């Protein structure tokens, strides 16, 4: 783990942050995601969650079983612990999300801020899973959220998703390109080989300024 910075001659070089990690926690294999937040930078691995913020030692959370890929929504970190379910980091403590145990054995592809069903706010969460479609977490209840793209998302295996500025969701899959749907779950478009993608697998999505 580390960052890129220019040296005295302006050449970019890698600066390791490993010395910030307690010695007992420096073995952690692959880093699957890096999340920059107001609290610091989280490096997420299968066995450990590492946060480097203010000067001083990094903070480390160890998985009882193993972590899957972590996600940020409204400056809160969410991560699934295999066999336990979806967890959230609250006051530096990993706590279960209400009814998150229902997702204990399902890979989570995305956790997105989402409008409340009654339109009174934007504090619900839309949770995308690898093979079971989307779930809505609202008022401590987790329920299935169906879309017209469910069949494609489930067979294509959702891998990542983002909420676009116009309110639509773009879901990237391992075997079916990108699926677009609106806030009502209606199918709003596809991106696949026939529309220019070089292949069916999409690992990451980003919306630019336009």
mmCIF file of C-alpha atoms in Angstrom:
data_model
loop_
_atom_site.group_PDB
_atom_site.id
_atom_site.type_symbol
_atom_site.label_atom_id
_atom_site.label_comp_id
_atom_site.label_asym_id
_atom_site.label_seq_id
_atom_site.Cartn_x
_atom_site.Cartn_y
_atom_site.Cartn_z
ATOM 1 C CA UNK A 1 0.000 0.000 0.000
ATOM 2 C CA UNK A 2 1.229 3.491 -0.787
ATOM 3 C CA UNK A 3 0.891 6.409 -3.170
ATOM 4 C CA UNK A 4 2.583 8.067 -6.161
ATOM 5 C CA UNK A 5 4.413 11.380 -5.678
ATOM 6 C CA UNK A 6 6.923 13.415 -7.715
ATOM 7 C CA UNK A 7 10.557 13.387 -6.606
ATOM 8 C CA UNK A 8 12.874 16.423 -6.714
ATOM 9 C CA UNK A 9 13.202 16.069 -10.490
ATOM 10 C CA UNK A 10 9.456 15.749 -11.010
ATOM 11 C CA UNK A 11 9.550 12.014 -11.717
ATOM 12 C CA UNK A 12 6.642 10.070 -10.260
ATOM 13 C CA UNK A 13 7.708 7.368 -7.830
ATOM 14 C CA UNK A 14 5.988 5.010 -5.440
ATOM 15 C CA UNK A 15 6.013 5.862 -1.723
ATOM 16 C CA UNK A 16 5.206 2.934 0.567
ATOM 17 C CA UNK A 17 2.909 3.337 3.556
ATOM 18 C CA UNK A 18 3.661 -0.083 4.968
ATOM 19 C CA UNK A 19 5.679 1.392 7.843
ATOM 20 C CA UNK A 20 2.460 3.033 9.092
ATOM 21 C CA UNK A 21 0.870 -0.383 9.565
ATOM 22 C CA UNK A 22 1.538 -2.211 12.860
ATOM 23 C CA UNK A 23 4.170 -4.863 12.255
ATOM 24 C CA UNK A 24 1.819 -7.694 13.218
ATOM 25 C CA UNK A 25 -0.598 -6.640 10.437
ATOM 26 C CA UNK A 26 1.768 -6.201 7.481
ATOM 27 C CA UNK A 27 0.889 -9.526 5.879
ATOM 28 C CA UNK A 28 -2.386 -9.119 3.989
ATOM 29 C CA UNK A 29 -2.001 -10.372 0.395
ATOM 30 C CA UNK A 30 -4.027 -8.600 -2.320
ATOM 31 C CA UNK A 31 -5.614 -5.169 -1.832
ATOM 32 C CA UNK A 32 -8.965 -5.289 -3.631
ATOM 33 C CA UNK A 33 -10.085 -1.697 -3.275
ATOM 34 C CA UNK A 34 -8.767 1.670 -2.104
ATOM 35 C CA UNK A 35 -11.298 4.182 -0.783
ATOM 36 C CA UNK A 36 -10.379 7.813 -0.069
ATOM 37 C CA UNK A 37 -12.635 9.445 2.540
ATOM 38 C CA UNK A 38 -12.664 12.353 4.970
ATOM 39 C CA UNK A 39 -11.588 9.941 7.722
ATOM 40 C CA UNK A 40 -8.597 8.629 5.786
ATOM 41 C CA UNK A 41 -7.783 6.126 3.065
ATOM 42 C CA UNK A 42 -9.101 2.582 3.443
ATOM 43 C CA UNK A 43 -7.219 -0.311 1.887
ATOM 44 C CA UNK A 44 -9.446 -3.378 1.825
ATOM 45 C CA UNK A 45 -8.167 -6.938 1.728
ATOM 46 C CA UNK A 46 -9.784 -10.298 2.349
ATOM 47 C CA UNK A 47 -8.432 -10.591 5.890
ATOM 48 C CA UNK A 48 -7.906 -6.999 6.990
ATOM 49 C CA UNK A 49 -9.343 -3.532 6.586
ATOM 50 C CA UNK A 50 -6.629 -0.875 6.947
ATOM 51 C CA UNK A 51 -7.221 2.860 7.389
ATOM 52 C CA UNK A 52 -4.433 5.419 7.133
ATOM 53 C CA UNK A 53 -5.434 8.921 8.151
ATOM 54 C CA UNK A 54 -3.788 11.409 10.480
ATOM 55 C CA UNK A 55 -0.106 10.970 11.316
ATOM 56 C CA UNK A 56 0.489 7.901 13.424
ATOM 57 C CA UNK A 57 -0.139 4.173 13.126
ATOM 58 C CA UNK A 58 -2.802 2.875 10.771
ATOM 59 C CA UNK A 59 -5.976 1.435 12.232
ATOM 60 C CA UNK A 60 -6.658 -2.197 11.354
ATOM 61 C CA UNK A 61 -9.830 -4.286 11.563
ATOM 62 C CA UNK A 62 -9.403 -8.040 11.209
ATOM 63 C CA UNK A 63 -12.028 -10.320 9.696
ATOM 64 C CA UNK A 64 -13.370 -13.174 11.783
ATOM 65 C CA UNK A 65 -13.825 -15.122 8.543
ATOM 66 C CA UNK A 66 -12.929 -13.007 5.512
ATOM 67 C CA UNK A 67 -14.023 -9.712 3.998
ATOM 68 C CA UNK A 68 -15.319 -9.176 0.494
ATOM 69 C CA UNK A 69 -14.874 -5.885 -1.406
ATOM 70 C CA UNK A 70 -15.744 -2.782 0.651
ATOM 71 C CA UNK A 71 -18.007 0.084 -0.493
ATOM 72 C CA UNK A 72 -18.589 3.702 0.570
ATOM 73 C CA UNK A 73 -21.992 5.390 0.757
ATOM 74 C CA UNK A 74 -22.473 8.789 2.411
ATOM 75 C CA UNK A 75 -18.993 8.630 3.944
ATOM 76 C CA UNK A 76 -19.764 5.321 5.660
ATOM 77 C CA UNK A 77 -17.921 2.122 4.854
ATOM 78 C CA UNK A 78 -19.834 -1.102 4.199
ATOM 79 C CA UNK A 79 -18.256 -4.523 3.792
ATOM 80 C CA UNK A 80 -19.581 -8.068 3.736
ATOM 81 C CA UNK A 81 -17.985 -10.532 6.085
ATOM 82 C CA UNK A 82 -18.356 -14.044 4.714
ATOM 83 C CA UNK A 83 -20.788 -16.058 6.786
ATOM 84 C CA UNK A 84 -21.880 -13.028 8.854
ATOM 85 C CA UNK A 85 -23.411 -10.622 6.371
ATOM 86 C CA UNK A 86 -23.207 -6.948 5.500
ATOM 87 C CA UNK A 87 -21.352 -4.840 8.089
ATOM 88 C CA UNK A 88 -21.022 -1.070 8.541
ATOM 89 C CA UNK A 89 -18.259 0.913 10.217
ATOM 90 C CA UNK A 90 -19.819 3.099 12.936
ATOM 91 C CA UNK A 91 -17.646 5.004 15.437
ATOM 92 C CA UNK A 92 -14.712 2.822 14.374
ATOM 93 C CA UNK A 93 -16.625 -0.360 15.181
ATOM 94 C CA UNK A 94 -17.808 -2.880 12.594
ATOM 95 C CA UNK A 95 -21.506 -3.480 13.265
ATOM 96 C CA UNK A 96 -24.078 -5.630 11.434
ATOM 97 C CA UNK A 97 -26.431 -3.814 9.074
ATOM 98 C CA UNK A 98 -30.092 -4.533 9.936
ATOM 99 C CA UNK A 99 -31.037 -7.864 8.302
ATOM 100 C CA UNK A 100 -27.610 -7.895 6.669
ATOM 101 C CA UNK A 101 -27.207 -11.554 7.622
ATOM 102 C CA UNK A 102 -29.463 -12.355 4.660
ATOM 103 C CA UNK A 103 -26.473 -11.464 2.462
ATOM 104 C CA UNK A 104 -23.938 -13.522 4.413
ATOM 105 C CA UNK A 105 -23.207 -15.814 1.478
ATOM 106 C CA UNK A 106 -23.899 -13.490 -1.459
ATOM 107 C CA UNK A 107 -21.190 -11.304 -3.018
ATOM 108 C CA UNK A 108 -22.114 -7.618 -2.873
ATOM 109 C CA UNK A 109 -21.281 -5.635 -5.996
ATOM 110 C CA UNK A 110 -22.460 -2.151 -4.951
ATOM 111 C CA UNK A 111 -23.892 -0.108 -2.077
ATOM 112 C CA UNK A 112 -25.492 3.101 -3.378
ATOM 113 C CA UNK A 113 -27.302 6.044 -1.703
ATOM 114 C CA UNK A 114 -30.934 5.848 -2.740
ATOM 115 C CA UNK A 115 -34.180 7.876 -2.349
ATOM 116 C CA UNK A 116 -36.697 6.735 0.229
ATOM 117 C CA UNK A 117 -39.772 4.993 -1.135
ATOM 118 C CA UNK A 118 -42.075 7.790 0.128
ATOM 119 C CA UNK A 119 -39.883 10.488 -1.419
ATOM 120 C CA UNK A 120 -39.146 12.117 1.955
ATOM 121 C CA UNK A 121 -35.383 11.831 1.760
ATOM 122 C CA UNK A 122 -32.335 10.176 0.287
ATOM 123 C CA UNK A 123 -31.177 8.015 3.181
ATOM 124 C CA UNK A 124 -32.079 4.555 1.869
ATOM 125 C CA UNK A 125 -29.470 2.231 0.373
ATOM 126 C CA UNK A 126 -29.625 0.251 -2.846
ATOM 127 C CA UNK A 127 -27.531 -2.910 -2.551
ATOM 128 C CA UNK A 128 -26.538 -4.811 -5.684
ATOM 129 C CA UNK A 129 -25.564 -8.481 -5.398
ATOM 130 C CA UNK A 130 -23.690 -10.774 -7.756
ATOM 131 C CA UNK A 131 -26.531 -13.192 -8.587
ATOM 132 C CA UNK A 132 -29.651 -12.146 -6.623
ATOM 133 C CA UNK A 133 -30.308 -8.703 -8.067
ATOM 134 C CA UNK A 134 -30.865 -5.602 -5.947
ATOM 135 C CA UNK A 135 -32.099 -5.053 -2.404
ATOM 136 C CA UNK A 136 -33.404 -1.870 -0.763
ATOM 137 C CA UNK A 137 -32.383 -1.126 2.835
ATOM 138 C CA UNK A 138 -34.811 1.337 4.392
ATOM 139 C CA UNK A 139 -35.884 1.906 8.011
ATOM 140 C CA UNK A 140 -34.026 -1.175 9.159
ATOM 141 C CA UNK A 141 -35.729 -3.463 6.632
ATOM 142 C CA UNK A 142 -34.032 -5.231 3.745
ATOM 143 C CA UNK A 143 -36.292 -6.143 0.851
ATOM 144 C CA UNK A 144 -35.885 -7.239 -2.730
ATOM 145 C CA UNK A 145 -35.966 -4.400 -5.281
ATOM 146 C CA UNK A 146 -36.963 -5.696 -8.678
ATOM 147 C CA UNK A 147 -36.009 -4.239 -12.047
ATOM 148 C CA UNK A 148 -36.807 -5.045 -15.651
ATOM 149 C CA UNK A 149 -33.129 -5.977 -15.996
ATOM 150 C CA UNK A 150 -33.116 -8.653 -13.258
ATOM 151 C CA UNK A 151 -32.775 -11.604 -15.622
ATOM 152 C CA UNK A 152 -29.786 -10.018 -17.402
ATOM 153 C CA UNK A 153 -28.155 -8.866 -14.159
ATOM 154 C CA UNK A 154 -28.460 -12.272 -12.505
ATOM 155 C CA UNK A 155 -27.295 -14.377 -15.445
ATOM 156 C CA UNK A 156 -24.651 -11.817 -16.410
ATOM 157 C CA UNK A 157 -23.420 -11.564 -12.783
ATOM 158 C CA UNK A 158 -23.379 -7.984 -11.530
ATOM 159 C CA UNK A 159 -19.831 -6.921 -10.623
ATOM 160 C CA UNK A 160 -20.119 -3.164 -10.051
ATOM 161 C CA UNK A 161 -22.708 -0.367 -10.226
ATOM 162 C CA UNK A 162 -22.857 3.413 -9.953
ATOM 163 C CA UNK A 163 -25.672 5.933 -9.678
ATOM 164 C CA UNK A 164 -25.498 8.452 -12.507
ATOM 165 C CA UNK A 165 -26.118 12.189 -12.191
ATOM 166 C CA UNK A 166 -29.468 11.867 -13.995
ATOM 167 C CA UNK A 167 -30.723 9.313 -11.441
ATOM 168 C CA UNK A 168 -30.193 6.210 -13.537
ATOM 169 C CA UNK A 169 -28.075 3.273 -12.421
ATOM 170 C CA UNK A 170 -25.380 1.699 -14.563
ATOM 171 C CA UNK A 171 -24.600 -1.902 -13.677
ATOM 172 C CA UNK A 172 -21.419 -3.520 -14.976
ATOM 173 C CA UNK A 173 -21.474 -7.303 -15.307
ATOM 174 C CA UNK A 174 -19.004 -10.098 -15.838
ATOM 175 C CA UNK A 175 -20.806 -11.594 -18.836
ATOM 176 C CA UNK A 176 -23.382 -9.116 -20.168
ATOM 177 C CA UNK A 177 -21.740 -5.696 -20.502
ATOM 178 C CA UNK A 178 -23.462 -2.684 -18.929
ATOM 179 C CA UNK A 179 -27.163 -2.512 -18.074
ATOM 180 C CA UNK A 180 -28.870 0.847 -17.477
ATOM 181 C CA UNK A 181 -32.104 1.255 -15.547
ATOM 182 C CA UNK A 182 -33.991 4.177 -14.025
ATOM 183 C CA UNK A 183 -35.101 4.897 -10.451
ATOM 184 C CA UNK A 184 -38.290 2.890 -11.035
ATOM 185 C CA UNK A 185 -36.314 -0.155 -12.133
ATOM 186 C CA UNK A 186 -37.264 0.219 -15.793
ATOM 187 C CA UNK A 187 -34.710 -0.901 -18.356
ATOM 188 C CA UNK A 188 -33.084 2.207 -19.852
ATOM 189 C CA UNK A 189 -30.415 0.816 -22.159
ATOM 190 C CA UNK A 190 -27.581 -1.649 -22.720
ATOM 191 C CA UNK A 191 -23.922 -1.337 -23.613
ATOM 192 C CA UNK A 192 -22.468 -4.510 -25.120
ATOM 193 C CA UNK A 193 -20.448 -5.762 -28.065
ATOM 194 C CA UNK A 194 -23.049 -4.562 -30.578
ATOM 195 C CA UNK A 195 -22.765 -1.005 -29.242
ATOM 196 C CA UNK A 196 -18.966 -0.859 -29.013
ATOM 197 C CA UNK A 197 -17.722 -2.699 -25.939
ATOM 198 C CA UNK A 198 -14.723 -4.903 -26.798
ATOM 199 C CA UNK A 199 -16.026 -7.673 -24.563
ATOM 200 C CA UNK A 200 -18.780 -8.578 -22.090
ATOM 201 C CA UNK A 201 -16.776 -8.096 -18.872
ATOM 202 C CA UNK A 202 -16.902 -4.760 -16.994
ATOM 203 C CA UNK A 203 -14.875 -4.437 -13.787
ATOM 204 C CA UNK A 204 -15.319 -0.735 -13.049
ATOM 205 C CA UNK A 205 -17.476 2.256 -13.956
ATOM 206 C CA UNK A 206 -16.931 6.023 -13.625
ATOM 207 C CA UNK A 207 -19.029 8.968 -14.790
ATOM 208 C CA UNK A 208 -17.052 11.965 -15.988
ATOM 209 C CA UNK A 209 -18.074 15.635 -15.869
ATOM 210 C CA UNK A 210 -20.104 15.318 -19.083
#
